[in-house]
PDB file of C-alpha atoms in Angstrom:
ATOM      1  CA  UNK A   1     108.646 145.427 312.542  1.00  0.00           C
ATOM      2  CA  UNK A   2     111.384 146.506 314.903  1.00  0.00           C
ATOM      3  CA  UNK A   3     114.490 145.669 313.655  1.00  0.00           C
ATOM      4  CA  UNK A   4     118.416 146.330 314.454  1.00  0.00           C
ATOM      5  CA  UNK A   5     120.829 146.696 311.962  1.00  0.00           C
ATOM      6  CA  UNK A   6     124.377 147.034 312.036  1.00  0.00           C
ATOM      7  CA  UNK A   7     125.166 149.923 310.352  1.00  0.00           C
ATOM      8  CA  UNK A   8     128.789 151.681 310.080  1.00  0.00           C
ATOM      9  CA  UNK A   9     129.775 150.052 313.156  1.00  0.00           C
ATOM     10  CA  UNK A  10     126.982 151.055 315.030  1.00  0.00           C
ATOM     11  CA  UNK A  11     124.021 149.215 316.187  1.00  0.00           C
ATOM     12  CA  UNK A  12     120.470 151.355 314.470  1.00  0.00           C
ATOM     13  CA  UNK A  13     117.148 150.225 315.573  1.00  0.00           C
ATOM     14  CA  UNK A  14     114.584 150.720 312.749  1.00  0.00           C
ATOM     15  CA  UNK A  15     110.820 149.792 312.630  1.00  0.00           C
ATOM     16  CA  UNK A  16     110.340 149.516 309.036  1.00  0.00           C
ATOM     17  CA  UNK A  17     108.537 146.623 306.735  1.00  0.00           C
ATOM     18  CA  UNK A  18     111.180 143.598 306.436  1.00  0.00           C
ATOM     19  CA  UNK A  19     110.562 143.843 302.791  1.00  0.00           C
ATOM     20  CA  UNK A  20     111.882 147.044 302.251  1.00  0.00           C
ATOM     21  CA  UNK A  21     114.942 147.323 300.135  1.00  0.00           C
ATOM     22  CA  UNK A  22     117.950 148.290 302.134  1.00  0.00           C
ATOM     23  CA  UNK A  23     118.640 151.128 300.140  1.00  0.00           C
ATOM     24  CA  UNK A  24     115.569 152.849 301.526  1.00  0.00           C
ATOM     25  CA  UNK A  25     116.080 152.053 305.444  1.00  0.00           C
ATOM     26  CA  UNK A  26     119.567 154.007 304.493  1.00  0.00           C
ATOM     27  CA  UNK A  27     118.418 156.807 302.808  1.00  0.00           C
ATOM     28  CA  UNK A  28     114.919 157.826 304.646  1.00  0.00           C
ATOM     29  CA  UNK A  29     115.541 155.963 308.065  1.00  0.00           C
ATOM     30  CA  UNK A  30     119.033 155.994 309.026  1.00  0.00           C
ATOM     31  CA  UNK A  31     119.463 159.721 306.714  1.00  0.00           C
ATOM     32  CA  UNK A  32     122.389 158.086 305.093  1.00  0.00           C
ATOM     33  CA  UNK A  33     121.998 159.913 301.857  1.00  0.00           C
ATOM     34  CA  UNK A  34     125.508 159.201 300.220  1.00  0.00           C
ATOM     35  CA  UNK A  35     124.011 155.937 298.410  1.00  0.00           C
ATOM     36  CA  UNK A  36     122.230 157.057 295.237  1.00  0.00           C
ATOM     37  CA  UNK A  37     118.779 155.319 293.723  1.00  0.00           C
ATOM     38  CA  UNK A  38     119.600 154.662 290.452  1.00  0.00           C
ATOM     39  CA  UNK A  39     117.676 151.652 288.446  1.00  0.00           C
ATOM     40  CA  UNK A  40     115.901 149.791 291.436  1.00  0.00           C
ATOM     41  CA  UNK A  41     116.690 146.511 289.986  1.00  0.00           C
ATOM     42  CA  UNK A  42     120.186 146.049 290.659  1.00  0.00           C
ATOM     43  CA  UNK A  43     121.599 146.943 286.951  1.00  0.00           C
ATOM     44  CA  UNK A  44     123.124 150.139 287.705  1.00  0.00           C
ATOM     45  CA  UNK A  45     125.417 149.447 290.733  1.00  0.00           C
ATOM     46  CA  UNK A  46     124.564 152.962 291.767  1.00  0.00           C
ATOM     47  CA  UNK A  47     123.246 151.813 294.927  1.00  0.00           C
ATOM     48  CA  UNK A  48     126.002 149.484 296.400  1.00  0.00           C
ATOM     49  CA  UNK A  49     127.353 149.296 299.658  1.00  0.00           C
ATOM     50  CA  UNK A  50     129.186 146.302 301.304  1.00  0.00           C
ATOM     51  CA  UNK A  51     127.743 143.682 303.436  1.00  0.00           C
ATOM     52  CA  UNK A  52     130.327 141.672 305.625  1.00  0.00           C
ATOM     53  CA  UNK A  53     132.630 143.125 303.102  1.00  0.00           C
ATOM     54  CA  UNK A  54     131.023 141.866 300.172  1.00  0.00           C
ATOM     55  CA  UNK A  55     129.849 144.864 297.335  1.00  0.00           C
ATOM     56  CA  UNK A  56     126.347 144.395 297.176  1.00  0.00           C
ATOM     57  CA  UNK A  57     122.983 146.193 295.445  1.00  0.00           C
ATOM     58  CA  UNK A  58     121.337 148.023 298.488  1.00  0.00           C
ATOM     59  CA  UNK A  59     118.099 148.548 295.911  1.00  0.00           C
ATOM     60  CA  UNK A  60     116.965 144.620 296.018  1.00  0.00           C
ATOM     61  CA  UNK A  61     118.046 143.521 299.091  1.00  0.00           C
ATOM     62  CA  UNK A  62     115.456 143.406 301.880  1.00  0.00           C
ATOM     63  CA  UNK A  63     116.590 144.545 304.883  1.00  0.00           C
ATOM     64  CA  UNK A  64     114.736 141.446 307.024  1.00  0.00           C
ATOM     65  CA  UNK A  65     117.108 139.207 305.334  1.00  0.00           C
ATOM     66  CA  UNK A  66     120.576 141.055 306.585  1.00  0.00           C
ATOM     67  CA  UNK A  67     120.251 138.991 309.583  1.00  0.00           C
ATOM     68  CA  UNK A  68     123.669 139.713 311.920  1.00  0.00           C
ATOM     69  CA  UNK A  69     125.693 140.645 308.979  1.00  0.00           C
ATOM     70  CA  UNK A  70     127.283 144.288 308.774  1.00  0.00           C
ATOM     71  CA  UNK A  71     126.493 146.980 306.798  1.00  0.00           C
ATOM     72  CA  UNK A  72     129.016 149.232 305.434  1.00  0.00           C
ATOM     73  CA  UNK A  73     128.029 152.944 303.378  1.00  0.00           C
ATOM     74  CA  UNK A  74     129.785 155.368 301.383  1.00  0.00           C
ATOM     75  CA  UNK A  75     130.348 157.557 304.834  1.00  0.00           C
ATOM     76  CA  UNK A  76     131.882 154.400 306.550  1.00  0.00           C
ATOM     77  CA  UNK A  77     134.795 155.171 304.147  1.00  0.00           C
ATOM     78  CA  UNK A  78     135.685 158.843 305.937  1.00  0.00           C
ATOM     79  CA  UNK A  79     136.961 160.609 303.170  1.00  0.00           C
ATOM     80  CA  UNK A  80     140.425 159.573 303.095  1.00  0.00           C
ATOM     81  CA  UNK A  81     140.279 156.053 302.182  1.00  0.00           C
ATOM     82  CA  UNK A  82     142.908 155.432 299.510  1.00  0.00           C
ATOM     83  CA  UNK A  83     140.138 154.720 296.759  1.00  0.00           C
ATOM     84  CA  UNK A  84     138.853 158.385 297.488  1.00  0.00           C
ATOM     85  CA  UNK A  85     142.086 160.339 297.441  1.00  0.00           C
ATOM     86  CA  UNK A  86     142.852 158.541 294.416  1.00  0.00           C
ATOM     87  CA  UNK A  87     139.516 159.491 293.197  1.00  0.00           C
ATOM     88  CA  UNK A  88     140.050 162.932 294.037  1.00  0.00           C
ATOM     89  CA  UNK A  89     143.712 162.838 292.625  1.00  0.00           C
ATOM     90  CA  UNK A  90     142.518 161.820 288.991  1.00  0.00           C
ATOM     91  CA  UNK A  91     139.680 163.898 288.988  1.00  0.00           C
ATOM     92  CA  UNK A  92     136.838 160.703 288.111  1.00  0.00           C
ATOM     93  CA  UNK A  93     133.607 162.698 288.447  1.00  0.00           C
ATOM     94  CA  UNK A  94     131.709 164.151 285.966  1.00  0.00           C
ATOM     95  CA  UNK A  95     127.821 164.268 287.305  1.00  0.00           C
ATOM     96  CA  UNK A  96     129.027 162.249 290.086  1.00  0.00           C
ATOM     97  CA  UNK A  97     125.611 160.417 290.421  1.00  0.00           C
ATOM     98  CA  UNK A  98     127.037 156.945 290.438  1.00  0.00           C
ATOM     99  CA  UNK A  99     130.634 157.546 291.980  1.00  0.00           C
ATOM    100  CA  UNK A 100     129.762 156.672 295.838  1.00  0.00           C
ATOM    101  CA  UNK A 101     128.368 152.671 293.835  1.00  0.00           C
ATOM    102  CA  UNK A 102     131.856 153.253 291.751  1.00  0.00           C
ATOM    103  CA  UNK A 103     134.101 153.797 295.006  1.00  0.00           C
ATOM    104  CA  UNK A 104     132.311 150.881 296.875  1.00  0.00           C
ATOM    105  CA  UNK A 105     132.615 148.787 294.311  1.00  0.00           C
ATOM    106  CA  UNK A 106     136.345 149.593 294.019  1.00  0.00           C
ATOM    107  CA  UNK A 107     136.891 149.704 297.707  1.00  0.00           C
ATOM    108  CA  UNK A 108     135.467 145.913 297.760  1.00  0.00           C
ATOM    109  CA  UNK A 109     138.080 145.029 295.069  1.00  0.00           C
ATOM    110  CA  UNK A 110     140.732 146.078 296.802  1.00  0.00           C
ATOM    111  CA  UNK A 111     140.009 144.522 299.834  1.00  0.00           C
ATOM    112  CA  UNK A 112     139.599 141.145 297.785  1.00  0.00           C
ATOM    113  CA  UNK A 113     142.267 141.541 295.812  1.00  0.00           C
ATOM    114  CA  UNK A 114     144.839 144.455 296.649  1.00  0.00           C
ATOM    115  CA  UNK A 115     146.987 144.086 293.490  1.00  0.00           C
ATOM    116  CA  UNK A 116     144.030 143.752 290.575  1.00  0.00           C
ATOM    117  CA  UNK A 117     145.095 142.944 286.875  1.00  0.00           C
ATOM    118  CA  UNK A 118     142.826 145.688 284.898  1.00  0.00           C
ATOM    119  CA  UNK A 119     141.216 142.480 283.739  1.00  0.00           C
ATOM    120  CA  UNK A 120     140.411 142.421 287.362  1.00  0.00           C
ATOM    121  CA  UNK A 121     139.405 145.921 287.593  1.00  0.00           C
ATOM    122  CA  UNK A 122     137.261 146.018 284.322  1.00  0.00           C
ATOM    123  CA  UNK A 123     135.052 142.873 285.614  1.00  0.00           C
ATOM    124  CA  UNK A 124     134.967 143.842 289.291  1.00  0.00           C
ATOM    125  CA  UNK A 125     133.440 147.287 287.711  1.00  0.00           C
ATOM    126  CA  UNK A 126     131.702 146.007 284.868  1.00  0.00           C
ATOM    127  CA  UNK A 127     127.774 146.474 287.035  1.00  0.00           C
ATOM    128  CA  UNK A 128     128.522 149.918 287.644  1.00  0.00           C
ATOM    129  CA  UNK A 129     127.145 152.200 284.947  1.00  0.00           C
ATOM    130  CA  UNK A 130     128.421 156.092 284.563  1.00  0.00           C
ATOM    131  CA  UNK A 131     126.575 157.827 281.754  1.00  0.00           C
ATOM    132  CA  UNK A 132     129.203 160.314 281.709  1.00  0.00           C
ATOM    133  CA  UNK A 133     131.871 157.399 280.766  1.00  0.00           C
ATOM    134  CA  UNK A 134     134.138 158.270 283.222  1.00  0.00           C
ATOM    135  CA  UNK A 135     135.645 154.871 283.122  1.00  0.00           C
ATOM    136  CA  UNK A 136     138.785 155.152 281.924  1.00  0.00           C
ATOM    137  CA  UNK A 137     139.598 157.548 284.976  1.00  0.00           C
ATOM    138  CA  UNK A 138     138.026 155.263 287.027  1.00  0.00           C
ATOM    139  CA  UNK A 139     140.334 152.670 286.090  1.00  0.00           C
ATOM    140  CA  UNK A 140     143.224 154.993 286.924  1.00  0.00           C
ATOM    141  CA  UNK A 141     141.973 155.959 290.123  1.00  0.00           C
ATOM    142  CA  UNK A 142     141.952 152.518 291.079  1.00  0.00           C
ATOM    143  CA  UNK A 143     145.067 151.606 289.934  1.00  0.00           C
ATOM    144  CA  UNK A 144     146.458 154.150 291.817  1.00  0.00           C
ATOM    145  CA  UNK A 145     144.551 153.364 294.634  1.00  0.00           C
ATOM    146  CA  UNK A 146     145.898 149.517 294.716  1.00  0.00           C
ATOM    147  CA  UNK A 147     149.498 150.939 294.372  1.00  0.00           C
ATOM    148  CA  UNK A 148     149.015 153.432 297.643  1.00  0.00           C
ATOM    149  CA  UNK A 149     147.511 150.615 299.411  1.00  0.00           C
ATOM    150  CA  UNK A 150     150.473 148.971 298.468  1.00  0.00           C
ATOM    151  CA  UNK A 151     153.244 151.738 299.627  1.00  0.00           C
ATOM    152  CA  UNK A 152     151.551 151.802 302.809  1.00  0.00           C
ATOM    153  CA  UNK A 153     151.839 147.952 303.403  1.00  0.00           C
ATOM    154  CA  UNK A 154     153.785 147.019 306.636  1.00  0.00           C
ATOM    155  CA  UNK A 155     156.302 144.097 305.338  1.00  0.00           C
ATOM    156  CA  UNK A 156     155.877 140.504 306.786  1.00  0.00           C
ATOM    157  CA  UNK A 157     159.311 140.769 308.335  1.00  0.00           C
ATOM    158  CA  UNK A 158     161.504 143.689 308.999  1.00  0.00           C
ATOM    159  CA  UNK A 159     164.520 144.103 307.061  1.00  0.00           C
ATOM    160  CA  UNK A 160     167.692 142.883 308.853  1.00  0.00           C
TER     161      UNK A 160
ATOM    162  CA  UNK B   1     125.361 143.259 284.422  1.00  0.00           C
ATOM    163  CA  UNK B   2     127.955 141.479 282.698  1.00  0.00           C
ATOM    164  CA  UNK B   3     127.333 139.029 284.482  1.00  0.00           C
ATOM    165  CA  UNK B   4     130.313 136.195 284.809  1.00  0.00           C
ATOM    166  CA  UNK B   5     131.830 133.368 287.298  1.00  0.00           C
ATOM    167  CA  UNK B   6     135.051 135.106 287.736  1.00  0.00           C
ATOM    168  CA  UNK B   7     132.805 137.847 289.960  1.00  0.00           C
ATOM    169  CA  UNK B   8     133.159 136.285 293.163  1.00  0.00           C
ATOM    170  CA  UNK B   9     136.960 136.831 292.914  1.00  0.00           C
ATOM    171  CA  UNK B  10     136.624 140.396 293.036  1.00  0.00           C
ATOM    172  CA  UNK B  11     134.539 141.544 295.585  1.00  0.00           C
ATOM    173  CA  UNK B  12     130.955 140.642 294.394  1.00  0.00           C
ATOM    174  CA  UNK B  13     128.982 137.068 294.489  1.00  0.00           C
ATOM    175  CA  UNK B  14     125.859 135.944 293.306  1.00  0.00           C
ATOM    176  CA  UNK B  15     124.233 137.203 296.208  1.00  0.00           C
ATOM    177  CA  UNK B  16     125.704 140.698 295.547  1.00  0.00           C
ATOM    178  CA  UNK B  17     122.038 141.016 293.547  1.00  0.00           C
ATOM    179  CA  UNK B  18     120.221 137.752 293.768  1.00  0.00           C
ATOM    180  CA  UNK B  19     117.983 137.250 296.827  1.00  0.00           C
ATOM    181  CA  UNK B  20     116.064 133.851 298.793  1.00  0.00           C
ATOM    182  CA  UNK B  21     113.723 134.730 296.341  1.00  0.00           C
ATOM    183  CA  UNK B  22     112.376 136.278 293.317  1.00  0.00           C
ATOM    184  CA  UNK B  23     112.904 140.344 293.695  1.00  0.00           C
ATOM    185  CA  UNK B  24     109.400 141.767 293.331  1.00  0.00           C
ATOM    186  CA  UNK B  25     108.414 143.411 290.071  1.00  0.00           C
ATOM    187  CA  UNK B  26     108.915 142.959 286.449  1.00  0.00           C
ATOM    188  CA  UNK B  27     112.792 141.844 285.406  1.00  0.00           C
ATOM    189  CA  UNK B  28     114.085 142.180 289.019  1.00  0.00           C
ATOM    190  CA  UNK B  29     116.813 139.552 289.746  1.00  0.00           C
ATOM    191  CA  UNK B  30     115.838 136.406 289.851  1.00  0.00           C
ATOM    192  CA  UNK B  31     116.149 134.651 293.413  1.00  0.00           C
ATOM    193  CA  UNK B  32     116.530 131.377 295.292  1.00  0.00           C
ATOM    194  CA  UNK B  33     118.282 129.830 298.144  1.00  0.00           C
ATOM    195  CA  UNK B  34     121.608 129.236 297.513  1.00  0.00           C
ATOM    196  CA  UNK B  35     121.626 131.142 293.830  1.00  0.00           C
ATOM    197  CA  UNK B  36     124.159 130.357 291.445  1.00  0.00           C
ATOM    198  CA  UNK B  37     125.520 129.557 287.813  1.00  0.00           C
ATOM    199  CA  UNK B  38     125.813 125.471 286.949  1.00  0.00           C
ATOM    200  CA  UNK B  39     129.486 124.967 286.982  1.00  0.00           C
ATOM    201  CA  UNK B  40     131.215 124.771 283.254  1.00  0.00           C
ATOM    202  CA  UNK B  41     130.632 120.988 282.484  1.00  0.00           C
ATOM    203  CA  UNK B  42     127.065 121.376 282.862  1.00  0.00           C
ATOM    204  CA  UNK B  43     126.664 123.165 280.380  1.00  0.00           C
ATOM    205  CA  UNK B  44     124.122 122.440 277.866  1.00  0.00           C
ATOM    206  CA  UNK B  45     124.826 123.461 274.102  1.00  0.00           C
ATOM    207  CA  UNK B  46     126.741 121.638 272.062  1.00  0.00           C
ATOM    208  CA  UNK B  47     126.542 118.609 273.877  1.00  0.00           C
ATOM    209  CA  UNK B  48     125.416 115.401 272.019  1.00  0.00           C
ATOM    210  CA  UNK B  49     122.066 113.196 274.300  1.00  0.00           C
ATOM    211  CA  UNK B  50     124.936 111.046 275.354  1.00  0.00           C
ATOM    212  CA  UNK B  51     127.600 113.572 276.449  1.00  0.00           C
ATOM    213  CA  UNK B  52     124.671 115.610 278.386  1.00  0.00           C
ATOM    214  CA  UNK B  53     123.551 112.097 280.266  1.00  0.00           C
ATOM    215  CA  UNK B  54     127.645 111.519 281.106  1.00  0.00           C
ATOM    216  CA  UNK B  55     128.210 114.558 282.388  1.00  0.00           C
ATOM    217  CA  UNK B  56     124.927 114.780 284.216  1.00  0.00           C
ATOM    218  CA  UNK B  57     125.825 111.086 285.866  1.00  0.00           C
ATOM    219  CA  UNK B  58     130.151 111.918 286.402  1.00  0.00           C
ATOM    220  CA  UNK B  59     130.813 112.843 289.951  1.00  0.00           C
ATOM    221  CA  UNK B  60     133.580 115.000 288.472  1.00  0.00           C
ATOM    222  CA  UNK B  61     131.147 117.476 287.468  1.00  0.00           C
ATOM    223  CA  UNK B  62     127.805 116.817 288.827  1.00  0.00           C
ATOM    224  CA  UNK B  63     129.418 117.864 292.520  1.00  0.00           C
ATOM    225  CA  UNK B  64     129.746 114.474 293.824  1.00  0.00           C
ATOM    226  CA  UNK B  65     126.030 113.485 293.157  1.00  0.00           C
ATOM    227  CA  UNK B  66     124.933 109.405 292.888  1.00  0.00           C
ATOM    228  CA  UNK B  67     121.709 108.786 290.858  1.00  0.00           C
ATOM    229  CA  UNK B  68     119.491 109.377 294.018  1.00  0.00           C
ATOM    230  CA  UNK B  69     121.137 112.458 294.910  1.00  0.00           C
ATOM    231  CA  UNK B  70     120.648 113.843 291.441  1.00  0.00           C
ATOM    232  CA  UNK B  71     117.362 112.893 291.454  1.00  0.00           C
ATOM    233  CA  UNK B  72     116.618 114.710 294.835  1.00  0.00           C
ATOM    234  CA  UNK B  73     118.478 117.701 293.070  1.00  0.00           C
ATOM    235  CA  UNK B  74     116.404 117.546 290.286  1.00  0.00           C
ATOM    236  CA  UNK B  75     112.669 117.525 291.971  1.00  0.00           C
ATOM    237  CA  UNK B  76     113.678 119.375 295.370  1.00  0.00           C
ATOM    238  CA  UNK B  77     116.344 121.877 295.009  1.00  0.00           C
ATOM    239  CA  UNK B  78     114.791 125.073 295.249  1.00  0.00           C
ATOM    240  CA  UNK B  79     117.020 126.399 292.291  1.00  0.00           C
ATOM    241  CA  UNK B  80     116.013 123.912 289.947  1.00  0.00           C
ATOM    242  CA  UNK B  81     112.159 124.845 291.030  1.00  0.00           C
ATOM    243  CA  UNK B  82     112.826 128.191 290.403  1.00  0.00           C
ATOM    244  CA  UNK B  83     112.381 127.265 286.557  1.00  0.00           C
ATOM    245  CA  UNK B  84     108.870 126.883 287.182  1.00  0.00           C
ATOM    246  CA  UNK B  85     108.652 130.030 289.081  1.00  0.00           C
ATOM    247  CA  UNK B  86     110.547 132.470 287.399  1.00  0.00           C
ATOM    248  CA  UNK B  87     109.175 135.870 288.384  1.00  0.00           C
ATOM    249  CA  UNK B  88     107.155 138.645 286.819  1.00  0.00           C
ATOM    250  CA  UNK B  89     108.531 139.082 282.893  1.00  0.00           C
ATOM    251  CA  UNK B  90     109.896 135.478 282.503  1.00  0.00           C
ATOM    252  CA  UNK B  91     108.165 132.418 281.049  1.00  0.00           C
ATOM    253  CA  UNK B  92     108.511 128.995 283.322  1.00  0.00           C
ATOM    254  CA  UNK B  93     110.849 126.009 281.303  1.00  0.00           C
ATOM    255  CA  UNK B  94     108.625 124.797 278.811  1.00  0.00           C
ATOM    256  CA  UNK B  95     107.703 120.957 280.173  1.00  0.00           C
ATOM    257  CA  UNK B  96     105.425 120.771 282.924  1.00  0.00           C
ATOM    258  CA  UNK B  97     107.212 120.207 286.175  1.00  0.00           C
ATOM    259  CA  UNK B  98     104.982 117.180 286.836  1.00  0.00           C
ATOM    260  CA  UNK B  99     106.006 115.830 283.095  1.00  0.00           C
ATOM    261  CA  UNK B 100     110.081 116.684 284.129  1.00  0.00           C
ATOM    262  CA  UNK B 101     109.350 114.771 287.653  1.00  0.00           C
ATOM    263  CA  UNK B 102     107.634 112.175 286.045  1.00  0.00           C
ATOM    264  CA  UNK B 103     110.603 111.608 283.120  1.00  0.00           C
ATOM    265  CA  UNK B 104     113.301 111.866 285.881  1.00  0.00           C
ATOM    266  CA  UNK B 105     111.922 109.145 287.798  1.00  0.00           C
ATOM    267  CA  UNK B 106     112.103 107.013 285.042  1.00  0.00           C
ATOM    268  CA  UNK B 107     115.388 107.564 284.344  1.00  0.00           C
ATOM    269  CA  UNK B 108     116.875 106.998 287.364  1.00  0.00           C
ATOM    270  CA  UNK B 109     114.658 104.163 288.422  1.00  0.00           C
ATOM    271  CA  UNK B 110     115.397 102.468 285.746  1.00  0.00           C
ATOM    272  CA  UNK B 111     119.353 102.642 286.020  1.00  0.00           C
ATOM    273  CA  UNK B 112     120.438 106.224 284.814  1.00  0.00           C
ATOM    274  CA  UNK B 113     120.790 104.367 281.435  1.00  0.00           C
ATOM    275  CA  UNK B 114     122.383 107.272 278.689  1.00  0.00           C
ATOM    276  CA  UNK B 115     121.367 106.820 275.181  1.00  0.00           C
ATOM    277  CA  UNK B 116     123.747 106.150 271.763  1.00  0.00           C
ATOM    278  CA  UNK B 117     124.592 108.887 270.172  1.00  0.00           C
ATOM    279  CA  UNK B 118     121.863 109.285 267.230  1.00  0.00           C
ATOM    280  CA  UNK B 119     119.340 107.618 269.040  1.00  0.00           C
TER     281      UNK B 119
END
């Protein structure tokens, strides 16, 4: 079935089974390769990208059912989002197997909730598994992340 | 998954992993239109026959829901049927769905009447 997906901001025709996960149109259709295959049954959070903004498991969701909504990957982010420099800053991979799930996941955080409690950050997190336990840098990065974001903010009103 | 109602305030939802439906395979998420947790006062444990029946019939917590309404809720809302359809790995509710229907009916149809406590 030919469908069109919205994909990064850009429009990608695929003619694939509707039933196939999303994950797999990404990876072997569309040669977007930064989402990992971890667990297949959305317990590892290694696969997530966002959907209308939303941090979702690319592994179970079939891509006949995205409908209109946008698609965001790991490469949407460019390399120099603020969760990624942060990332690089504190030095959060070991393997670095699940980190592109770990930075969407943040990345959806933030956009949800720019100044997270570490309550915050521990649940928003708390699907995304790193064997190598990285999570206590993980935690940093994103801490550091929400205060950059932060910096960067324009104020409502200018200062008189 | 650690799995909690506070998840929607940071970036995820339900429908972060559950789907229309039942995710093919053994243990995959479980799926349904419209998939969710029962809000806090629904829940079960603890709860005498009486307290359960209140809190099933107060508009407070059953989301606004009359006797017919929880009735249709009850024996058509897909995400109550799901019981009965769980998905590869998972056992169905234990009583029939024809025996639930048949006991909800009653219920209603006969007032929505909850029981003493110790009866």
């Amino acid at each position: 079935m030919k469908l069109t997906l919205h994909v990064n901001d850009q429009d990608r025709e695929v003619d694939v089974d509707p039933d196939t996960p999303l994950l797999w149109v990404l990876r072997e259709d569309l040669r977007l390769t930064g989402t990992r295959f971890g667990c297949g049954a959305a317990l590892c959070g290694a696969c997530t990208v966002h959907l209308d903004g939303r941090a979702v498991r690319s592994c179970v969701l079939p891509v006949g059912d995205l409908g209109g909504q946008k698609v965001h990957t790991i490469e949407s982010l460019g390399g120099a989002h603020p969760v990624q420099v942060a990332w690089c800053e504190a030095n959060v991979p070991q393997c670095g197997y699940c980190q592109s799930g770990q930075v969407m996941a943040a990345a959806a955080l933030l956009a949800s909730r720019p100044k997270p409690t570490r309550e915050d950050i521990d649940l928003a997190l708390s699907g995304n598994i790193c064997r190598c336990g990285t999570y206590p840098r993980i935690r940093l990065a994103i801490e550091r992340a929400a205060e950059s974001i932060a910096s960067r903010a324009v104020p409502d009103k200018e200062a008189p | 998954m650690n799995v909690q109602r506070r998840l929607d305030e940071v970036g995820m939802a339900c429908s972060s992993c559950h789907q229309a439906s039942n995710t093919p395979g053994p243990h995959r998420p479980p799926g349904a239109p419209r998939w969710g947790l029962a809000p806090r006062e629904q829940v079960f444990e603890g709860k005498t026959p009486r307290q359960l029946c209140e809190a099933l019939k107060s508009p407070d917590s059953n989301g606004h829901r009359t006797l017919e309404a929880i009735q249709h809720h009850l024996l058509d809302d897909p995400l109550v049927q799901w019981a009965w359809a769980p998905g590869e790995g998972r056992e169905p509710v234990p009583v029939p769905r024809a025996e639930f229907a048949s006991a909800v009916r009653i219920w209603i149809e006969s007032g929505g009447l909850c029981p003493e406590d110790g009866q």
